[in-house]
Short mmCIF file of C-alpha atoms in Angstrom, two decimals:
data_model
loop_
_atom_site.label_atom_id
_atom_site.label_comp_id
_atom_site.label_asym_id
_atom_site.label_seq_id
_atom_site.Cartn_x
_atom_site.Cartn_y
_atom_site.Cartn_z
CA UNK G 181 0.00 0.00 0.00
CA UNK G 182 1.03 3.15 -0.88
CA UNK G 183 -0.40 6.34 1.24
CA UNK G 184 -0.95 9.27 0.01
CA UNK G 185 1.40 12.08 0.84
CA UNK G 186 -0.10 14.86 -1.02
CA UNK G 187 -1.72 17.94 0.55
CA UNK G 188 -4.81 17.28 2.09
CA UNK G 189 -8.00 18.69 0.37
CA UNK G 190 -10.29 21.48 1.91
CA UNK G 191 -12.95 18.89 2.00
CA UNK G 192 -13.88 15.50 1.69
CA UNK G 193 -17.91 14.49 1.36
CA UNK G 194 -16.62 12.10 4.43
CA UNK G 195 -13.83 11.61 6.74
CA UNK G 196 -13.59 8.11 8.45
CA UNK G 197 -11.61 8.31 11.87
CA UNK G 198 -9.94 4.72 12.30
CA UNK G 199 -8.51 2.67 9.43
CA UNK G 200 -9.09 -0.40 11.24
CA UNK G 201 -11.87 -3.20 9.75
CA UNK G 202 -15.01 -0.88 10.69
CA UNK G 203 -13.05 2.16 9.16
CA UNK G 204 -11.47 0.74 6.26
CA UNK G 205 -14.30 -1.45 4.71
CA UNK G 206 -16.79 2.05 5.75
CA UNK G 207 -14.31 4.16 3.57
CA UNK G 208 -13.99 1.77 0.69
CA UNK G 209 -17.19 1.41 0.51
CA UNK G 210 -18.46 4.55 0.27
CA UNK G 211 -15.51 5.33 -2.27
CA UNK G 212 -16.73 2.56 -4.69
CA UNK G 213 -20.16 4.77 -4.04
CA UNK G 214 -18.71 7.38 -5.21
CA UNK G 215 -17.96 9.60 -2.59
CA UNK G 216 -14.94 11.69 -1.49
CA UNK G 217 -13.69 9.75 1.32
CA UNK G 218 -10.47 10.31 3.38
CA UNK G 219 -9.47 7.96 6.44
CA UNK G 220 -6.87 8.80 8.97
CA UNK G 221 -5.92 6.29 11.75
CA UNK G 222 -3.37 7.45 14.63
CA UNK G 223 -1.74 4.07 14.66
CA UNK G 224 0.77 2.53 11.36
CA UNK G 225 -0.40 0.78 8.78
CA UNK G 226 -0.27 -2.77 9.38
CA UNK G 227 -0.61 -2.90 12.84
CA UNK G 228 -2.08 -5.44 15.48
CA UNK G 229 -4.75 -4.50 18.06
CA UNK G 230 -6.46 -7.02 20.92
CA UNK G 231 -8.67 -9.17 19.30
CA UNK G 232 -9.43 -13.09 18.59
CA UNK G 233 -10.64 -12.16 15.26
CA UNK G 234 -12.89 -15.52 15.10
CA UNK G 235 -14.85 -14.54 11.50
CA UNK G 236 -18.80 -15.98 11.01
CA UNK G 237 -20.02 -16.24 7.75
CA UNK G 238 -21.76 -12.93 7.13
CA UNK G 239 -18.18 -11.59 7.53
CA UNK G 240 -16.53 -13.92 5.31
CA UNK G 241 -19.22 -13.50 2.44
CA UNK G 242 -18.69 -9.95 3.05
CA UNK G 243 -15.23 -10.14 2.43
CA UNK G 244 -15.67 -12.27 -0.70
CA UNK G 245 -18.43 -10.05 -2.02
CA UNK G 246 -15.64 -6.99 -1.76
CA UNK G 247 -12.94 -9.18 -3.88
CA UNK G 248 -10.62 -9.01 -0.06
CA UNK G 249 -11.16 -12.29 0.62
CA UNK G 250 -8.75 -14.06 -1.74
CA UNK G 251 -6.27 -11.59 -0.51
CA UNK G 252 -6.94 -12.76 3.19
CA UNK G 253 -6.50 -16.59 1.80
CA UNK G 254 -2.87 -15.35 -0.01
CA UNK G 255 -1.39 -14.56 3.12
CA UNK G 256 -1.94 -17.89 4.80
CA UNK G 257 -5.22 -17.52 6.69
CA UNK G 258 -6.19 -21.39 7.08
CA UNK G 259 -10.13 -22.74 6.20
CA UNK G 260 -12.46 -23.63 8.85
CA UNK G 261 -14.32 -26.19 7.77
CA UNK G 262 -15.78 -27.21 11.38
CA UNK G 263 -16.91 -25.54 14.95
CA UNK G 264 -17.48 -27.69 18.36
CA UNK G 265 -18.89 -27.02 21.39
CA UNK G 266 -17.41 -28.60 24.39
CA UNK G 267 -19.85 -28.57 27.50
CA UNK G 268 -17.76 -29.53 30.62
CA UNK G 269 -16.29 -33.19 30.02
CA UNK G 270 -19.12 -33.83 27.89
CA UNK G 271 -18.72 -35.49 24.50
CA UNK G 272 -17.65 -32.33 22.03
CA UNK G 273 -20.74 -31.48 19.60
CA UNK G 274 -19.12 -30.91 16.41
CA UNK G 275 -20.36 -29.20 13.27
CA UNK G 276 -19.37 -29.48 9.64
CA UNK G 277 -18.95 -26.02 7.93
CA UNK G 278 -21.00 -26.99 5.28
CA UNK G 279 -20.50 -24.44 1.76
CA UNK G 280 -23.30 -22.23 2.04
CA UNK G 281 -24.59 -18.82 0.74
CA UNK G 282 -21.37 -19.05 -1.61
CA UNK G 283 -18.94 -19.89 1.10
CA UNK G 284 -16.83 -23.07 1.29
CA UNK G 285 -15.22 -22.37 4.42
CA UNK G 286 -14.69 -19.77 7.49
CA UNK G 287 -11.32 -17.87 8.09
CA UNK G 288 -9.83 -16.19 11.44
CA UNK G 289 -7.15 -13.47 9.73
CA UNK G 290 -4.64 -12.03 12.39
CA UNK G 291 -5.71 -8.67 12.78
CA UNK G 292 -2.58 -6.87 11.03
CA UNK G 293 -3.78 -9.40 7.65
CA UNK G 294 -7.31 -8.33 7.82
CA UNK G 295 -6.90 -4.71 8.50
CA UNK G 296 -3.80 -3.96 6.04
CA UNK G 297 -5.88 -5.64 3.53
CA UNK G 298 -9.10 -3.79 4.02
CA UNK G 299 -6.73 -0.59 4.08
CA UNK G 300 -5.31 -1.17 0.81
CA UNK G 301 -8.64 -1.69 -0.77
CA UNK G 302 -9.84 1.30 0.62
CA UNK G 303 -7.15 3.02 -1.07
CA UNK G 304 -7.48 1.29 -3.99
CA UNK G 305 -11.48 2.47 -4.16
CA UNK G 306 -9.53 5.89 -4.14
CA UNK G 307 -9.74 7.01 -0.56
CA UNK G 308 -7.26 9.65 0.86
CA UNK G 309 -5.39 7.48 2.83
CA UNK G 310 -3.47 9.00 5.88
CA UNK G 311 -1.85 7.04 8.51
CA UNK G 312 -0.39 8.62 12.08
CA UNK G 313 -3.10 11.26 12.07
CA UNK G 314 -5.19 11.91 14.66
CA UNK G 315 -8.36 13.54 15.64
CA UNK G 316 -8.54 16.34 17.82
CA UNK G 317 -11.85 17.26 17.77
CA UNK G 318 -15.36 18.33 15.62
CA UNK G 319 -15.78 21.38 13.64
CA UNK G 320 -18.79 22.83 13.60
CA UNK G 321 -21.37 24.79 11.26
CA UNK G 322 -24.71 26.52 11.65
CA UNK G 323 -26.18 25.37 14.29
CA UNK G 324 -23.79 23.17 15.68
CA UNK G 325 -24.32 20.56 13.03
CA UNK G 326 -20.87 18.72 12.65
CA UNK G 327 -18.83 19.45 9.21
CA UNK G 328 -15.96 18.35 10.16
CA UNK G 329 -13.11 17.43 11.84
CA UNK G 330 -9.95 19.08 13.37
CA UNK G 331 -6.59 16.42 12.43
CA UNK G 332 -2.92 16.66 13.81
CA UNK G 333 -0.52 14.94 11.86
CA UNK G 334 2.88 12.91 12.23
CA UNK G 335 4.31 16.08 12.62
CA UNK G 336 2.15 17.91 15.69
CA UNK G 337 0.30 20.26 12.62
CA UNK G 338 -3.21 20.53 12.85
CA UNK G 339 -5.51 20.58 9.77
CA UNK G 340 -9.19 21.31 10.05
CA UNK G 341 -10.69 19.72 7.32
CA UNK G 342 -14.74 20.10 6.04
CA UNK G 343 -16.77 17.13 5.31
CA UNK G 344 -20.72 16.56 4.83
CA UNK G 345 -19.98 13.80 7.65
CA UNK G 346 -17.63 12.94 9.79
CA UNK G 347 -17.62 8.80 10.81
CA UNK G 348 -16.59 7.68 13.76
CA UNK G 349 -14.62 4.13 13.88
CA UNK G 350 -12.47 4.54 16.61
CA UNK G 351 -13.24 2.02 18.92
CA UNK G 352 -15.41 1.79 22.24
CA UNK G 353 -13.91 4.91 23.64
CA UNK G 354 -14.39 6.87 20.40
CA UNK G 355 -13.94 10.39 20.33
CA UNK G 356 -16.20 11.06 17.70
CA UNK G 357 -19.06 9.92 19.79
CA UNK G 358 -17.87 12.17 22.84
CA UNK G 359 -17.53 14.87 20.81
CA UNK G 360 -20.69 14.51 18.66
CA UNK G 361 -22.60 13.42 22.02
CA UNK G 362 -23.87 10.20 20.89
CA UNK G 363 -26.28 9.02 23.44
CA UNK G 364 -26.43 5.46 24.72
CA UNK G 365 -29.27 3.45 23.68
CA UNK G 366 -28.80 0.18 25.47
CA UNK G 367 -25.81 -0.56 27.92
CA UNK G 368 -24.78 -4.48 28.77
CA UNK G 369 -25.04 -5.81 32.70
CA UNK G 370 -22.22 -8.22 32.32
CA UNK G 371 -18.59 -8.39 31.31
CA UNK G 372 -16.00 -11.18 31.38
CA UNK G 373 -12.06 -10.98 32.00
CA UNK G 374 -10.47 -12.76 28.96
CA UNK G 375 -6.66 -13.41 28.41
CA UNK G 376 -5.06 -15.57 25.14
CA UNK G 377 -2.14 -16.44 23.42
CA UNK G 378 -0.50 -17.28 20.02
CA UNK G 379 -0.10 -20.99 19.90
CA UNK G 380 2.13 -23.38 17.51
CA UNK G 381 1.79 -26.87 17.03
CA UNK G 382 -1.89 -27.39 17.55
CA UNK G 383 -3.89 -29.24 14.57
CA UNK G 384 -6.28 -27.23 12.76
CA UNK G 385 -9.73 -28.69 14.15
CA UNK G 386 -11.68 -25.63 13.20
CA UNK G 387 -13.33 -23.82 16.17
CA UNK G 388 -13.12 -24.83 19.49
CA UNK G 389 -15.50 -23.38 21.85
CA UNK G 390 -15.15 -24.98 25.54
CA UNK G 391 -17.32 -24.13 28.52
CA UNK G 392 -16.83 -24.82 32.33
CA UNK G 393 -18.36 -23.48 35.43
CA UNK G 394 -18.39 -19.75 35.11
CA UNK G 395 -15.50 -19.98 32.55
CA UNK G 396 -15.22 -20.21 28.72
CA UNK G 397 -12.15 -20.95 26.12
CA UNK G 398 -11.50 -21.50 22.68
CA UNK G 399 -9.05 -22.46 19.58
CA UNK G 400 -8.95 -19.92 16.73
CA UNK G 401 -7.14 -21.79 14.18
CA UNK G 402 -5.01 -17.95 12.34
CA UNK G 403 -1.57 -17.37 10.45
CA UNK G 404 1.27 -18.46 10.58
CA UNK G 405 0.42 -22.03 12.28
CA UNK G 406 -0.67 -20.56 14.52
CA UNK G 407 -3.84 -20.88 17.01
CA UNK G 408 -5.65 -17.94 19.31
CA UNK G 409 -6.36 -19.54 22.68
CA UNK G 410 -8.10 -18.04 25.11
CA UNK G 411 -9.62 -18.43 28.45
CA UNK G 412 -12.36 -16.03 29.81
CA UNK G 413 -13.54 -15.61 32.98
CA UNK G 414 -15.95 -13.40 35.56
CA UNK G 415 -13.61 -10.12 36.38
CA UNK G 416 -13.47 -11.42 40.33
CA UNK G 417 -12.55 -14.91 39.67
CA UNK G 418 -8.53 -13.43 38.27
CA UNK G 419 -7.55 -13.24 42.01
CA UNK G 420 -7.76 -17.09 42.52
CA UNK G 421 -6.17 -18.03 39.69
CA UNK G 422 -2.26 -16.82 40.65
CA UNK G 423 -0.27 -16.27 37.61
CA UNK G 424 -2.56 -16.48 35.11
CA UNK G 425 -0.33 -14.07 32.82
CA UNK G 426 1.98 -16.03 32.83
CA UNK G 427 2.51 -19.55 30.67
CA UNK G 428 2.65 -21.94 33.39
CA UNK G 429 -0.33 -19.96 35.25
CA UNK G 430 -2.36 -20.19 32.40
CA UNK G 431 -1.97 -23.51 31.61
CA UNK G 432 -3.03 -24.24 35.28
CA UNK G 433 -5.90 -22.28 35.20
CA UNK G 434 -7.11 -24.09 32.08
CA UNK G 435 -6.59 -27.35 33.56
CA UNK G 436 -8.56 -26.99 36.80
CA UNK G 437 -11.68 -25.33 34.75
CA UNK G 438 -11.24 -26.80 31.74
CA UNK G 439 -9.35 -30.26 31.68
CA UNK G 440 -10.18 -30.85 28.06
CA UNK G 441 -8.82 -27.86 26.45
CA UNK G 442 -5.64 -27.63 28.64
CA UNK G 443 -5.61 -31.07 27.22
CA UNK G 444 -5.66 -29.96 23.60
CA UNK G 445 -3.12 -27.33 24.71
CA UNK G 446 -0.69 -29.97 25.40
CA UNK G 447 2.81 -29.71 23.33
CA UNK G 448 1.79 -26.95 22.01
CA UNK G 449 4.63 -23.91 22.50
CA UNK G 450 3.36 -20.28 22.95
CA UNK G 451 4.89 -17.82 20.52
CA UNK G 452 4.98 -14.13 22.33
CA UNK G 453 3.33 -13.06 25.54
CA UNK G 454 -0.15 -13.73 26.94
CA UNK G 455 -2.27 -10.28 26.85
CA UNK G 456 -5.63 -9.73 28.89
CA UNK G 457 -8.52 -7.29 28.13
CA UNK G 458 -10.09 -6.65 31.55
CA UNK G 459 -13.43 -6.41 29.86
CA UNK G 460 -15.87 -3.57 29.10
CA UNK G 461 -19.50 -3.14 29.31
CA UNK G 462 -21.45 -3.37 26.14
CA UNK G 463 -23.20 -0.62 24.59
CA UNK G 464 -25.53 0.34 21.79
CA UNK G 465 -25.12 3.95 21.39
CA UNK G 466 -27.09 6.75 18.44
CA UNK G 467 -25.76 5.10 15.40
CA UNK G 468 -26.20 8.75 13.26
CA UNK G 469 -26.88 12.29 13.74
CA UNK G 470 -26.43 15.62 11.63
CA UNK G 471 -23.48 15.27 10.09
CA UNK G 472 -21.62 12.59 12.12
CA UNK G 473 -22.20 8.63 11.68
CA UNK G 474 -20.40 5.32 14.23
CA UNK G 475 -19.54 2.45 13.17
CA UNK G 476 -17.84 -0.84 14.69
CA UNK G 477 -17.26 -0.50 18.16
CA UNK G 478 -17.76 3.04 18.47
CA UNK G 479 -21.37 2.69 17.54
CA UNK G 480 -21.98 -0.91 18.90
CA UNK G 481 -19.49 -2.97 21.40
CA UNK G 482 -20.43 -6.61 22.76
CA UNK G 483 -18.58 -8.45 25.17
CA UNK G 484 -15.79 -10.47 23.24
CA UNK G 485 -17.09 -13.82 24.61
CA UNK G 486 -19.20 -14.55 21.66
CA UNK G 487 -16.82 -13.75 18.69
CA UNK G 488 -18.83 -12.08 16.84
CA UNK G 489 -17.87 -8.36 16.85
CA UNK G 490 -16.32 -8.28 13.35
CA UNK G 491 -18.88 -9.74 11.69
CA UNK G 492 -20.78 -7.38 12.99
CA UNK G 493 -18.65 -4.30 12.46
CA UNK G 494 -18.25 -5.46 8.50
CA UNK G 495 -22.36 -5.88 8.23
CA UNK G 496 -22.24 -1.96 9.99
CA UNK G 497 -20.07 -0.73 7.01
CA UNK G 498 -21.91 -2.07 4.41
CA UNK G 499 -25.21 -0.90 5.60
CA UNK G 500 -23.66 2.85 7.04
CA UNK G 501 -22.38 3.03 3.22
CA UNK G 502 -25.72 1.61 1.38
CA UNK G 503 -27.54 4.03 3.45
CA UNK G 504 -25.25 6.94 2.84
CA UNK G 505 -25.56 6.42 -1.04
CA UNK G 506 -29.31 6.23 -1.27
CA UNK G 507 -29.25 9.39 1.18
CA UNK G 508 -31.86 7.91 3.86
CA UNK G 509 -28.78 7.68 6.81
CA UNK G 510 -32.04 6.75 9.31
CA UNK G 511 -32.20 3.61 7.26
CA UNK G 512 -28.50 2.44 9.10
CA UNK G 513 -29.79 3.24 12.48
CA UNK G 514 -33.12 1.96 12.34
CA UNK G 515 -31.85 -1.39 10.70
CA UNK G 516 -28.69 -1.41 12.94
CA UNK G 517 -30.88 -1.17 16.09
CA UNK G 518 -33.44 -3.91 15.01
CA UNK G 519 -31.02 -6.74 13.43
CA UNK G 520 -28.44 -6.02 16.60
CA UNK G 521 -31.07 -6.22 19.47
CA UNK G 522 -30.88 -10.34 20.05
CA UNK G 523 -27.65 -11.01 19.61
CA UNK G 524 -26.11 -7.70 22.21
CA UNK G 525 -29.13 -9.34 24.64
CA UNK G 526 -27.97 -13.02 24.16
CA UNK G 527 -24.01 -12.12 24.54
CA UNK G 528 -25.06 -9.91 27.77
CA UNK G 529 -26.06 -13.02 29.45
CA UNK G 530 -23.47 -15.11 28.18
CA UNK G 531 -20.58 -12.26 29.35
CA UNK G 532 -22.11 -13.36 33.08
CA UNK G 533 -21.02 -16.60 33.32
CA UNK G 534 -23.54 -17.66 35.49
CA UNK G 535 -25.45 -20.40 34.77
CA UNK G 536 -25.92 -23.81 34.19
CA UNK G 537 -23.95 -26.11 31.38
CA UNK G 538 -27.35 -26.80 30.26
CA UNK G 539 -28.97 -23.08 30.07
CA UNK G 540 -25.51 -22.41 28.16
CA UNK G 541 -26.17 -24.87 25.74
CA UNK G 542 -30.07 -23.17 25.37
CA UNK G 543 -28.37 -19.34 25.19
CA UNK G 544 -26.29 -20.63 22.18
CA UNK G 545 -28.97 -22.54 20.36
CA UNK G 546 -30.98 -18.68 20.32
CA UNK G 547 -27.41 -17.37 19.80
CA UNK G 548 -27.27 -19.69 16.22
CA UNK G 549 -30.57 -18.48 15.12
CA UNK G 550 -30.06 -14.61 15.67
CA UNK G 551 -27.05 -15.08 13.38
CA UNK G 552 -28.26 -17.20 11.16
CA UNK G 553 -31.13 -14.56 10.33
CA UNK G 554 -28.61 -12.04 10.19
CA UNK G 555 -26.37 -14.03 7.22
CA UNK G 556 -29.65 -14.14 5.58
CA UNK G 557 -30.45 -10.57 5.86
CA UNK G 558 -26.86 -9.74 4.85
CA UNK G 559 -26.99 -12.15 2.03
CA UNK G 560 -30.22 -10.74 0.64
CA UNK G 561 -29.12 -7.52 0.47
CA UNK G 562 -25.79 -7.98 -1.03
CA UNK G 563 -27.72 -9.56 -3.76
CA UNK G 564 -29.84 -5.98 -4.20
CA UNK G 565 -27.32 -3.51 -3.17
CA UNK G 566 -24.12 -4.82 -5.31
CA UNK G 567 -21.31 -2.45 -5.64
CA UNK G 568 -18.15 -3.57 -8.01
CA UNK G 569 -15.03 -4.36 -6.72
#
């Protein structure tokens, strides 16, 4: 990727803060739609953030759809062509990822893969790509409606640049939203403590979701031959389980809540350091409002625990930028809102971690069917909405 080192333009019909996968799939599409788009992200190009990147199918057919996805496959990502569920030391239920809705298989990109590829798209479609720019704060019009942003570069300049709407995807703290006073429309109850790891020399087995009392873990088969693991539990529970940070501490604390996957873990060498994310409530804040737009976490955060905040980040773009292009901007909000609703309510009591193996089981069962309805909305309006590649 090249970025662009030419003087920045007056103004821009948007400017995307954060060029991560909300941000850069928001700005490329909206480019391909035509508009004047340029993104600026405070961090390098190519980066990696925290996340277990774990990809569902809307994202994936998403990806396709946008021509990324062979891209994603180039640099290594491996197929996931199964998911299991591991209750306890109960049998695991596996599941074939059968080829559906045009996709063969599921992928978990490291986060510095899918980003940088999204990026370069985006500046492919033509968007004014900036990188180690930050935002400083809104500018403001007639009566306070937002149009546009205030930027300091590399360099400690500011630029105050216009824009018909300024798009917040800069994460659950955004600064957009602060700034642009986004109010909250939901907020979660429940939040789980999660740390993981970059493993070598486990098998490929596809997803591997594993559940104990007040506990969950995973494999997230990624690059490089390498797997995500990752153990989450309720925020108070860390100060019983000594050392967890550390390799030998985590591999405890897997084996006394859950034998099977410390089992799996066996052999296996970490590569790099455990990290934690000491969790974060949820929230569904005002996805729109004159002049300023969020989108991925900014917009709409979920506890981690149920992998699916990508997927839902990538559906945000596409329908932030469909809406954007017809000019009906209420149309991303209103279908945000709706389409979100089960699945924020069904990971809130999930991030708890308190119930029964059984209930669990029951919670992901109405888990499955909230995002199976949302592939099938996505899917449906892929097929009216096209844009070329």
């Amino acid at each position: 990727m090249i970025e662009n080192t030419k003087p920045l333009a007056k103004s821009y019909d948007a400017i995307v803060i954060g060029a991560r996968c909300a941000g850069a799939s928001t700005a490329m599409l909206l480019a391909r739609h035509g508009a004047r788009v340029l993104m600026v992200d405070r961090a390098p190009y190519g980066s990696d953030t925290l996340s277990t990147h774990a990809l569902m199918r809307g994202a994936v057919m998403q990806l396709q759809n946008w021509g990324v996805l062979p891209q994603i496959i180039a640099a290594g990502t491996p197929p996931i062509r199964s998911t299991s569920f591991i209750y306890g030391e109960r049998p695991p239920i596996d599941i074939t990822i059968k080829p559906s809705l045009g996709i063969p298989a599921l992928y978990a990109p490291r986060r510095m893969v899918l980003d940088s590829e999204l990026a370069t798209s985006a500046c492919h479609a033509g968007v004014d790509c900036r990188f180690g720019m930050s935002l400083t704060g809104l500018l403001r019009g007639r009566g306070g409606v937002v149009s546009g942003a205030s930027l300091r570069d590399r360099h400690g300049v500011i630029h105050d640049v216009e824009a018909e709407m300024v798009i917040g995807a800069d994460g659950r703290d955004s600064l957009v939203a602060r700034e642009a006073g986004a109010e909250t429309l939901k907020r979660a109850s429940n939040t789980s403590y999660c740390i993981y790891g970059y493993f070598k020399g486990l098998h490929n087995r596809g997803y591997r979701w594993h559940w104990g009392e007040h506990c969950g873990g995973g494999i997230i088969p990624t690059n490089d031959g390498n797997s995500n693991v990752f153990l989450s539990i309720r925020p108070g529970d860390r100060q019983r389980l000594r050392g967890v940070m550390r390799e030998q501490g985590f591999r405890a604390a897997l084996a006394q809540l859950m034998p099977q996957l410390a089992q799996e873990l066996e052999g296996a060498q970490l590569t790099g350091r455990l990290v934690a994310f000491a969790g974060a409530p949820g929230h569904m804040r005002q996805a729109c409002g004159y002049g300023w737009a969020l989108v991925g976490d900014a917009g709409y955060f979920k506890d981690p625990l149920t992998a699916h905040g990508i997927t839902d980040a990538l559906r945000d773009a596409q329908l932030l930028a469909d809406s954007w292009a017809k000019g009906r901007l209420d149309d991303y909000a209103r279908t945000r809102d709706t389409i979100s609703r089960d699945i924020f309510r069904i990971t809130d009591e999930i991030a708890g971690l308190d119930y029964s193996l059984g209930h669990l089981a029951e919670l992901h069962e109405s888990l499955q069917l909230a995002i199976k309805a949302n592939q099938n909305w996505m899917a449906e309006h892929l097929m009216t909405t096209a844009v070329a590649a």
